[in-house]
PDB file of C-alpha atoms and ligand atoms in Angstrom:
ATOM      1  CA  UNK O   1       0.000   0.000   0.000  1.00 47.00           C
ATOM      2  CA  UNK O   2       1.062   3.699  -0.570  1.00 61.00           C
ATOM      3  CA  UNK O   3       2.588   5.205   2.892  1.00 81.00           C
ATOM      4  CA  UNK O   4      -0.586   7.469   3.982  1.00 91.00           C
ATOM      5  CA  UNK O   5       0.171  10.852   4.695  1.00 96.00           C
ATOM      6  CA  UNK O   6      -0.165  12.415   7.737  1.00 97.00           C
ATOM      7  CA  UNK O   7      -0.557  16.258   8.623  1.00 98.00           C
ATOM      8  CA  UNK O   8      -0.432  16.782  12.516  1.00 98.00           C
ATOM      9  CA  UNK O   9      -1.651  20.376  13.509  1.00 98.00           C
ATOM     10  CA  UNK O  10      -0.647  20.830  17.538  1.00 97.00           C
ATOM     11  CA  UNK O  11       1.271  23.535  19.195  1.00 96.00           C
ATOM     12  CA  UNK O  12       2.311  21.106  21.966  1.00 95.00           C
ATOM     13  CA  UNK O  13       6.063  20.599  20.695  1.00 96.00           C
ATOM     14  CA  UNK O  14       6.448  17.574  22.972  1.00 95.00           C
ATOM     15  CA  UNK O  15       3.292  16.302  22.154  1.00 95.00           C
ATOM     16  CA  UNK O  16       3.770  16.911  18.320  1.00 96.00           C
ATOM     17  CA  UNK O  17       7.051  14.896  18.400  1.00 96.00           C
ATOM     18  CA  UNK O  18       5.575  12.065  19.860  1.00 95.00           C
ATOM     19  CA  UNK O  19       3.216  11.757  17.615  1.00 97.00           C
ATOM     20  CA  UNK O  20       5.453  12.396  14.488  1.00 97.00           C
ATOM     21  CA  UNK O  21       8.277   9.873  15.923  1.00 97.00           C
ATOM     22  CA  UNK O  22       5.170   7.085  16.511  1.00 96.00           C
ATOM     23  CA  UNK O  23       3.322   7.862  13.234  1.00 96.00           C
ATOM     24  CA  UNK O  24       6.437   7.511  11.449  1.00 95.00           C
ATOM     25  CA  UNK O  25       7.841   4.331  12.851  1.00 94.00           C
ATOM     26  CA  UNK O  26       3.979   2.900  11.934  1.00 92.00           C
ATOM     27  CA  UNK O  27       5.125   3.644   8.718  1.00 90.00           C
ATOM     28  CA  UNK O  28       3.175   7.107   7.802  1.00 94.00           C
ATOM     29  CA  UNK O  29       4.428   9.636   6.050  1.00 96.00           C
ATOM     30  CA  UNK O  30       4.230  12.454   8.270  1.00 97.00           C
ATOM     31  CA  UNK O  31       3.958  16.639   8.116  1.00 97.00           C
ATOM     32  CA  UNK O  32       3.387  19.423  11.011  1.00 97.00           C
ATOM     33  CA  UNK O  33       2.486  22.976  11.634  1.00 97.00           C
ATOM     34  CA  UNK O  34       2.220  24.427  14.894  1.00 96.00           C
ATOM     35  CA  UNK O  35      -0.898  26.734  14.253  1.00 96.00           C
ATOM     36  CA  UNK O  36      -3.882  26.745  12.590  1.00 96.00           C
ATOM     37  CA  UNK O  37      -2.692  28.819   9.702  1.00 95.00           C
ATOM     38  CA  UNK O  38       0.159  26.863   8.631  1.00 96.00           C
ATOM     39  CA  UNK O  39      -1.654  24.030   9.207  1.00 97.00           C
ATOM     40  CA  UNK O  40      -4.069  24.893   6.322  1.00 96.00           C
ATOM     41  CA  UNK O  41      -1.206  25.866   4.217  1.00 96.00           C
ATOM     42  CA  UNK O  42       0.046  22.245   4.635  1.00 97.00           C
ATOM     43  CA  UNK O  43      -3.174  21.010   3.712  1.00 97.00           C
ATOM     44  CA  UNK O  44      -2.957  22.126   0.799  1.00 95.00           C
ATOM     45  CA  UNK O  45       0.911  21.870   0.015  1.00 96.00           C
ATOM     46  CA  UNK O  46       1.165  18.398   0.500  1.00 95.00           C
ATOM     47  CA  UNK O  47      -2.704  16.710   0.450  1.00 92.00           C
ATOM     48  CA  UNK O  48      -2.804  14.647   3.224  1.00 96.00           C
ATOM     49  CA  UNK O  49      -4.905  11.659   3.695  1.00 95.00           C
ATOM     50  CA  UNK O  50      -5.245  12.440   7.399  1.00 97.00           C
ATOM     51  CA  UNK O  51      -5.236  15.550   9.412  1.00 97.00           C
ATOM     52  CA  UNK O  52      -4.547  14.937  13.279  1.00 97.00           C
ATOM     53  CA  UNK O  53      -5.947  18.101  14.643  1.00 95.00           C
ATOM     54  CA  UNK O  54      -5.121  19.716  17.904  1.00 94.00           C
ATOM     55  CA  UNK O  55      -8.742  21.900  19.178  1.00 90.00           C
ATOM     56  CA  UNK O  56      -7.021  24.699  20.864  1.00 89.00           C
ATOM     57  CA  UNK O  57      -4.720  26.415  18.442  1.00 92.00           C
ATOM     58  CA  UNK O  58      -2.826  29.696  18.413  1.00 89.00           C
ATOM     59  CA  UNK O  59      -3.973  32.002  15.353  1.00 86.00           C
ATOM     60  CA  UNK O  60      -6.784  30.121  14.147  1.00 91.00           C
ATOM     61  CA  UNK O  61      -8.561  27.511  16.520  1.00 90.00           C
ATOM     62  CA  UNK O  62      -8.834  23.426  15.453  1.00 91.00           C
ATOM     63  CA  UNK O  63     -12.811  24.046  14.917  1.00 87.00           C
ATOM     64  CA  UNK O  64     -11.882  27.076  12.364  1.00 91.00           C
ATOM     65  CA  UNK O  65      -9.331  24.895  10.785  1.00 94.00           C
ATOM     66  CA  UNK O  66     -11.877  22.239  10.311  1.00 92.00           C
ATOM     67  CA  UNK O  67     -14.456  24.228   9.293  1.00 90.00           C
ATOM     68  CA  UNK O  68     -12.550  26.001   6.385  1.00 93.00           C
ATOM     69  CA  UNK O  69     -10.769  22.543   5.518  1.00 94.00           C
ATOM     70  CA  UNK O  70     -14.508  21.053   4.931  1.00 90.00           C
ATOM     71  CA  UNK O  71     -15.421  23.884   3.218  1.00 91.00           C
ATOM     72  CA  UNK O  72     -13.123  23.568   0.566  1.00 93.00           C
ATOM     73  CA  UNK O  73     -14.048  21.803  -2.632  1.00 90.00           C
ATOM     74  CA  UNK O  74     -10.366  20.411  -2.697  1.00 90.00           C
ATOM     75  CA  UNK O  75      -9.514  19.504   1.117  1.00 93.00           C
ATOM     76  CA  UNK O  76     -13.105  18.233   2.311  1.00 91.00           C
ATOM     77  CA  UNK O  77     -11.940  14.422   1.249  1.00 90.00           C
ATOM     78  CA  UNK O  78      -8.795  14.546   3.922  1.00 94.00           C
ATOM     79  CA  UNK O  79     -10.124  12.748   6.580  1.00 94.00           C
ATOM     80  CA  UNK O  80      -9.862  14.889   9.960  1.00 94.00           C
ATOM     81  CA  UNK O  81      -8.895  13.261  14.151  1.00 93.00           C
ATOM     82  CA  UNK O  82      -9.428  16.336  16.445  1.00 90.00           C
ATOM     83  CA  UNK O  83      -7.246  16.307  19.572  1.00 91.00           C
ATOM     84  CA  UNK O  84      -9.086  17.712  22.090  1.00 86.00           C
ATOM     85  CA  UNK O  85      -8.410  18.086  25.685  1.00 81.00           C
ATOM     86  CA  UNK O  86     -11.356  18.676  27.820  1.00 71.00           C
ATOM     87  CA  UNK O  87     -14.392  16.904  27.812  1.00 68.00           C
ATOM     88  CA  UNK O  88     -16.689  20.014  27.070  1.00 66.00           C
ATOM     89  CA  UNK O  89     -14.973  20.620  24.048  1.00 67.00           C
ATOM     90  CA  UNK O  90     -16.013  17.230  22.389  1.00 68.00           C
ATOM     91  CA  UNK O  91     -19.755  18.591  22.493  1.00 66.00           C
ATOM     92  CA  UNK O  92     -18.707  21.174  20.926  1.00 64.00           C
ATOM     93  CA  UNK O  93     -16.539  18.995  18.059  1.00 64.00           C
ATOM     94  CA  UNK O  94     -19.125  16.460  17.571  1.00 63.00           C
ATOM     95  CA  UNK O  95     -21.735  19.250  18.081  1.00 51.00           C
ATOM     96  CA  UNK O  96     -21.083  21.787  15.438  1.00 55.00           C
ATOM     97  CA  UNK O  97     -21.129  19.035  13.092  1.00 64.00           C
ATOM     98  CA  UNK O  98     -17.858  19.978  11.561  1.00 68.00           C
ATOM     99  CA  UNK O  99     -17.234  16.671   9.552  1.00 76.00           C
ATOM    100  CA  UNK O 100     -14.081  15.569  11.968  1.00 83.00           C
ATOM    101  CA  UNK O 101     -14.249  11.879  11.363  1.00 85.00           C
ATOM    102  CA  UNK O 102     -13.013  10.937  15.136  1.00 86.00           C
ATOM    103  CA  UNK O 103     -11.968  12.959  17.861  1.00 85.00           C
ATOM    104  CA  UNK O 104      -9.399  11.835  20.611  1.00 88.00           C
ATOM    105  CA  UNK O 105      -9.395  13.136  23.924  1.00 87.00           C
ATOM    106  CA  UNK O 106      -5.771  14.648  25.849  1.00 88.00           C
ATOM    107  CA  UNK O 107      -4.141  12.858  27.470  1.00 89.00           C
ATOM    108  CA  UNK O 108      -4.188   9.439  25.127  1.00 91.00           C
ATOM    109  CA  UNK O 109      -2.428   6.478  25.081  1.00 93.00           C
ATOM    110  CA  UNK O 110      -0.473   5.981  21.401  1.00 94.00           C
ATOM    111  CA  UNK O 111      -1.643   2.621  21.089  1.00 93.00           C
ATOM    112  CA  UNK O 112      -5.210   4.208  21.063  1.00 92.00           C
ATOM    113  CA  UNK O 113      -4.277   6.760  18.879  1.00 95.00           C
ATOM    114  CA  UNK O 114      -2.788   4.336  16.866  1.00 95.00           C
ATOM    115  CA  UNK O 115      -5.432   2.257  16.021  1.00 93.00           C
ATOM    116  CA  UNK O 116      -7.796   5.377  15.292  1.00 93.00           C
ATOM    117  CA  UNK O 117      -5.295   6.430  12.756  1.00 95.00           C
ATOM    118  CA  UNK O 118      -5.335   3.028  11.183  1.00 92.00           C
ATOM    119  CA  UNK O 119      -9.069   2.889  11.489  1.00 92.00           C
ATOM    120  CA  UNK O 120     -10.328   6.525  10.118  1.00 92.00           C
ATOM    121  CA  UNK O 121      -7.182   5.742   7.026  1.00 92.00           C
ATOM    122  CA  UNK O 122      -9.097   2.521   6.947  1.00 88.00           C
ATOM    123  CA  UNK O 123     -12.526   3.857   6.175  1.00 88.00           C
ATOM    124  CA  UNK O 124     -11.200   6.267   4.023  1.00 84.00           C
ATOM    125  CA  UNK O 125      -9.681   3.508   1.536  1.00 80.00           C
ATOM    126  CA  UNK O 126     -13.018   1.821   1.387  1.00 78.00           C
ATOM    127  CA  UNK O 127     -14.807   4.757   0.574  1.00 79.00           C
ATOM    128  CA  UNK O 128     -12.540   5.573  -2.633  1.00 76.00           C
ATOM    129  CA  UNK O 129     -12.986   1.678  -3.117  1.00 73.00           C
ATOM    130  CA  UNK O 130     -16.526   1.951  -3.338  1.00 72.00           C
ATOM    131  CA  UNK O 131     -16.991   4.840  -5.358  1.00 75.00           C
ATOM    132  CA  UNK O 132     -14.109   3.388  -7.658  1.00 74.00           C
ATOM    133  CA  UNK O 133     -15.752   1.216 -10.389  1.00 78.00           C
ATOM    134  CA  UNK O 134     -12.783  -0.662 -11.139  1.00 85.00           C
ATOM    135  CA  UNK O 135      -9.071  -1.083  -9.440  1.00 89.00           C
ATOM    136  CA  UNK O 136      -6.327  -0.791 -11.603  1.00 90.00           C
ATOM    137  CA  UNK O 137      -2.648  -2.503 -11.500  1.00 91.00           C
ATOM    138  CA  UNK O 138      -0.811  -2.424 -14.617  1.00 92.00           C
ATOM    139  CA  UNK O 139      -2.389  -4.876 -16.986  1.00 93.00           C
ATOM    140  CA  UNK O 140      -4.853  -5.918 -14.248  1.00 94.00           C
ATOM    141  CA  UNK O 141      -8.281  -4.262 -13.887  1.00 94.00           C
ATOM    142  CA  UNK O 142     -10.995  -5.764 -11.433  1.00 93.00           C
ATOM    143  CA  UNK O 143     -14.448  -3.980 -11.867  1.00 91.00           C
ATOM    144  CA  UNK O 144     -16.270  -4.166  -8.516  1.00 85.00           C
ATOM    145  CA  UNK O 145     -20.036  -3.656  -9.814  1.00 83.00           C
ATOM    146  CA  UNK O 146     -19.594  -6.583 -12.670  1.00 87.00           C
ATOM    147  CA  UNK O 147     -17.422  -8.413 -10.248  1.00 89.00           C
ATOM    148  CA  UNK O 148     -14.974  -9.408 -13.403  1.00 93.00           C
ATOM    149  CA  UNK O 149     -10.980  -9.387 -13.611  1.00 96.00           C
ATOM    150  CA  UNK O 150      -9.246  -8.690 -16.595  1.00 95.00           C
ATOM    151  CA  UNK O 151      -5.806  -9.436 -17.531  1.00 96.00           C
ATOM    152  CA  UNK O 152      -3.967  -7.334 -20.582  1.00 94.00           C
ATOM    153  CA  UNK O 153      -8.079  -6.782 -21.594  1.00 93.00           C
ATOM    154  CA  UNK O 154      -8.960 -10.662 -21.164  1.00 94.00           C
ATOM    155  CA  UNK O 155     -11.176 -11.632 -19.090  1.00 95.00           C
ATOM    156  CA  UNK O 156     -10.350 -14.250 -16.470  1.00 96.00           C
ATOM    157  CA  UNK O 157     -12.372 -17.153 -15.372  1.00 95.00           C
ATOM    158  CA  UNK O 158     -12.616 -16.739 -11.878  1.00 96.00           C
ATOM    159  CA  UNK O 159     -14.863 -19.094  -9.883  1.00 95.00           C
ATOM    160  CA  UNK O 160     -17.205 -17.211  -6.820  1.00 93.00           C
ATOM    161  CA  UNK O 161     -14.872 -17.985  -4.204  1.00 93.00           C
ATOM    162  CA  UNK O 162     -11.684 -16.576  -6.130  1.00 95.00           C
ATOM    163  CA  UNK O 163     -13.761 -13.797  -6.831  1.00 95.00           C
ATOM    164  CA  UNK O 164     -14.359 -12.661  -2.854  1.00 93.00           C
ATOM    165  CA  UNK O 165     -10.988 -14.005  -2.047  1.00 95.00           C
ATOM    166  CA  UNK O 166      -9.392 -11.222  -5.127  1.00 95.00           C
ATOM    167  CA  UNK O 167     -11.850  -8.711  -3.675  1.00 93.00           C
ATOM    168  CA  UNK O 168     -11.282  -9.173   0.077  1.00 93.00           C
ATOM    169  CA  UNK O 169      -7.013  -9.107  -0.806  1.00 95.00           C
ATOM    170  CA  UNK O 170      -7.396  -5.691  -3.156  1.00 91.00           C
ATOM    171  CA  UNK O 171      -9.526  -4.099  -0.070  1.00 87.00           C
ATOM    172  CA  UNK O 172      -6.675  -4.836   2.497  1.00 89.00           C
ATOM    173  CA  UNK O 173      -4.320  -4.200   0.273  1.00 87.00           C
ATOM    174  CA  UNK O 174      -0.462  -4.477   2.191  1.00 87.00           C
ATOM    175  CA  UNK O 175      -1.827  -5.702   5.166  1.00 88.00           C
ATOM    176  CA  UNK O 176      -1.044  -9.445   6.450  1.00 92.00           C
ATOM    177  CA  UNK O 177      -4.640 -11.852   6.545  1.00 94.00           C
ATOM    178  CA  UNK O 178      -4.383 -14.821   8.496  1.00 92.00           C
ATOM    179  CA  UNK O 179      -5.847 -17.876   7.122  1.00 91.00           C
ATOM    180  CA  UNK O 180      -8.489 -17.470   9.741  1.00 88.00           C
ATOM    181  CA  UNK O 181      -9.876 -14.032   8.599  1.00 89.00           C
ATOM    182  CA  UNK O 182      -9.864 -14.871   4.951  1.00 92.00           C
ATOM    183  CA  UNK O 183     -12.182 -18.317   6.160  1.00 89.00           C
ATOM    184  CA  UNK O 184     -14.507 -15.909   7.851  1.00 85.00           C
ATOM    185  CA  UNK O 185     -14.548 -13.057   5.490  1.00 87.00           C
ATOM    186  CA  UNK O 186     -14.583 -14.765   2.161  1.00 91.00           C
ATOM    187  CA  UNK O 187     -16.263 -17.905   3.507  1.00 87.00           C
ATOM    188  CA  UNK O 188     -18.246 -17.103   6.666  1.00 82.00           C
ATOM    189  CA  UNK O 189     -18.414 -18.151  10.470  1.00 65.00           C
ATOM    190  CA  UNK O 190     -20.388 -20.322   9.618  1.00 68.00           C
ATOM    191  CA  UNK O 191     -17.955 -22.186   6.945  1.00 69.00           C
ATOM    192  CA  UNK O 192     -16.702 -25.476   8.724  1.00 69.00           C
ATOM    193  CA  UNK O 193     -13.332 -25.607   6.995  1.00 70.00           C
ATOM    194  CA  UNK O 194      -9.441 -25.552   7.381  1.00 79.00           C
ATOM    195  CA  UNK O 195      -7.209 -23.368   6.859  1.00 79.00           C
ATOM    196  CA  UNK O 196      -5.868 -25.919   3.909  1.00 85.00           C
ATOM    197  CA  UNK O 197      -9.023 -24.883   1.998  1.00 88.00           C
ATOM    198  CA  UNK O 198      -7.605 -21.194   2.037  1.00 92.00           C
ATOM    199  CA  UNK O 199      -4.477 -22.794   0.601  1.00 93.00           C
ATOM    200  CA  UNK O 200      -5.992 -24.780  -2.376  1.00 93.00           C
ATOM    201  CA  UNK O 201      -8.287 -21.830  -3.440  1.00 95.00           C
ATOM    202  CA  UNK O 202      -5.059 -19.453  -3.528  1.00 96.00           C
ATOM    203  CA  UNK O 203      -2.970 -21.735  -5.364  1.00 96.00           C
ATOM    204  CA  UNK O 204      -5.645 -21.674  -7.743  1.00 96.00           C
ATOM    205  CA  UNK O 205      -5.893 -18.012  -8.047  1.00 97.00           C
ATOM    206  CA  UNK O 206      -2.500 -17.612  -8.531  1.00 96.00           C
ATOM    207  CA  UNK O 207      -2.252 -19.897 -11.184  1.00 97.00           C
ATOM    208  CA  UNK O 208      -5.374 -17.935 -13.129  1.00 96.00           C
ATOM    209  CA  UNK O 209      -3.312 -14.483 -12.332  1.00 95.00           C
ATOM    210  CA  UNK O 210      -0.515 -15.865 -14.051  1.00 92.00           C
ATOM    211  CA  UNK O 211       2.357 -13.226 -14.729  1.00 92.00           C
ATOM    212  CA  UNK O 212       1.030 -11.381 -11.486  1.00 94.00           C
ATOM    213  CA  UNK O 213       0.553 -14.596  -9.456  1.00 94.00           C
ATOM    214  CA  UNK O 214       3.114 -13.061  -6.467  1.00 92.00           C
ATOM    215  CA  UNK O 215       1.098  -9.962  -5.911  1.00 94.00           C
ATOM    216  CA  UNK O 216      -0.440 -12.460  -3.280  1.00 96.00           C
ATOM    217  CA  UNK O 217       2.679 -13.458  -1.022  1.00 95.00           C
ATOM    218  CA  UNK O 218       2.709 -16.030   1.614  1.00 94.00           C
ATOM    219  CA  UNK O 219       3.647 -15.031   5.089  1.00 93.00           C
ATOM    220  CA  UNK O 220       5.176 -17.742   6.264  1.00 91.00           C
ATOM    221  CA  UNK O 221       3.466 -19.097   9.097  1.00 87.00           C
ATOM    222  CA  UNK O 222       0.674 -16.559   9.697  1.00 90.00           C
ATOM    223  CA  UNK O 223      -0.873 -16.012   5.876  1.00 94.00           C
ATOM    224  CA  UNK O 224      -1.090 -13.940   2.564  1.00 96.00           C
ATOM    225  CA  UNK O 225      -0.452 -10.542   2.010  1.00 95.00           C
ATOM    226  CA  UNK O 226      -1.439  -8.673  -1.254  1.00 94.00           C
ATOM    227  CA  UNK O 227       1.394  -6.378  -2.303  1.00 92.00           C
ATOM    228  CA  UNK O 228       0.892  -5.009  -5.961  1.00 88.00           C
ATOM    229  CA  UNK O 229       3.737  -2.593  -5.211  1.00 77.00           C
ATOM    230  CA  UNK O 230       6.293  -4.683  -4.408  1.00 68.00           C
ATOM    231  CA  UNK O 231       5.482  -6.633  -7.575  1.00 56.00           C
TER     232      UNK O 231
HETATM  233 CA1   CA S   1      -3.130  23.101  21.864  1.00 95.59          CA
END
């Protein structure tokens, strides 16, 4: 997956580094500005995915910043976190109905922080998934209304179950699925099986994506990971 980029807003140095040291070993690419104003000038320098908002801002205040950012034709798709550090003020974030897609509150743990990044980036990718009609790789193309794959324009006989298991791999694209997800996602709870199944059916898709067959990689021990980029 492409590194998603990361604009922190906060005024807090020691809070600010902590969050660009973590972001970046979790593998984001990651900007700052240290007031609202800059902050919007990033936004628009270097189109983040993600904005990590602090509320209480010199110059221009987090709600102003958020309020301009979703007012903008351009920035209203960067998804927005607001930092906020009293409890009072998350009436007012969630409130004013500014379009912030989470809101943390001061003080948090990273972990938590963490996993909201990785959750609002997550949400994002669907979206653009879902309003995508087709994803694109090179000479591969997989159109998700007609639920088809082409290869160098040929279509590829895929049975049902490669079908889910190609769509459920290009929606978590980079990240590792255990042979346990992939039974309940592409096959459901309810699907009685072993993880050997999983095995058979990706052989089998690999084999039908031919010259791109190690865009799915095997992580030893734990499952597949889709990585057209490292093709
Ligand atoms: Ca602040």
């Amino acid at each position: 997956m492409k590194e998603s980029r990361i604009l922190v807003i906060e005024d807090e140095e020691d809070i600010l580094n902590l969050l660009q040291i973590n972001l970046e070993s979790a593998g984001y690419q990651v900007f700052s500005a240290d007031n609202g104003y800059d902050g919007l000038k990033m936004a628009r320098e270097k189109s983040p995915d993600l904005i990590l908002l602090d509320l209480m801002l010199p110059q221009m205040d987090g709600l102003e910043v958020c309020r301009r950012l979703k007012s903008d034709e351009k920035l209203k798709k960067i998804m927005i976190i607001m930092l906020t550090a009293k409890s009072e003020e998350i009436d007012r974030v969630v409130g004013f109905e500014l379009g912030a897609d989470d809101y943390v509150i001061k003080p948090f743990s990273i972990r938590e922080l963490l996993l909201r990044v990785r959750a609002v980036l997550r949400r994002d990718l669907n979206e653009k998934i879902e309003k995508q009609e087709a994803w694109k790789f090179k000479g591969m193309e997989f159109d998700f209304e007609a639920m088809e794959l082409k290869i160098d324009n040929r279509f590829i006989d895929l049975t049902a179950t490669e079908i889910k298991l190609l769509e459920e791999f290009i929606r978590n694209e980079g990240r590792m699925l255990s042979r346990e997800s992939l039974l309940n996602n592409v096959w459901g709870y309810e699907f009685d099986g072993y993880a050997r199944t999983v095995d058979t059916h990706i052989r089998r898709l690999r084999a039908k994506l031919d010259v791109y067959a190690d865009i799915i990689q095997t992580v030893r021990g734990l499952g597949y990971k889709f990585s057209p980029h490292q093709h």
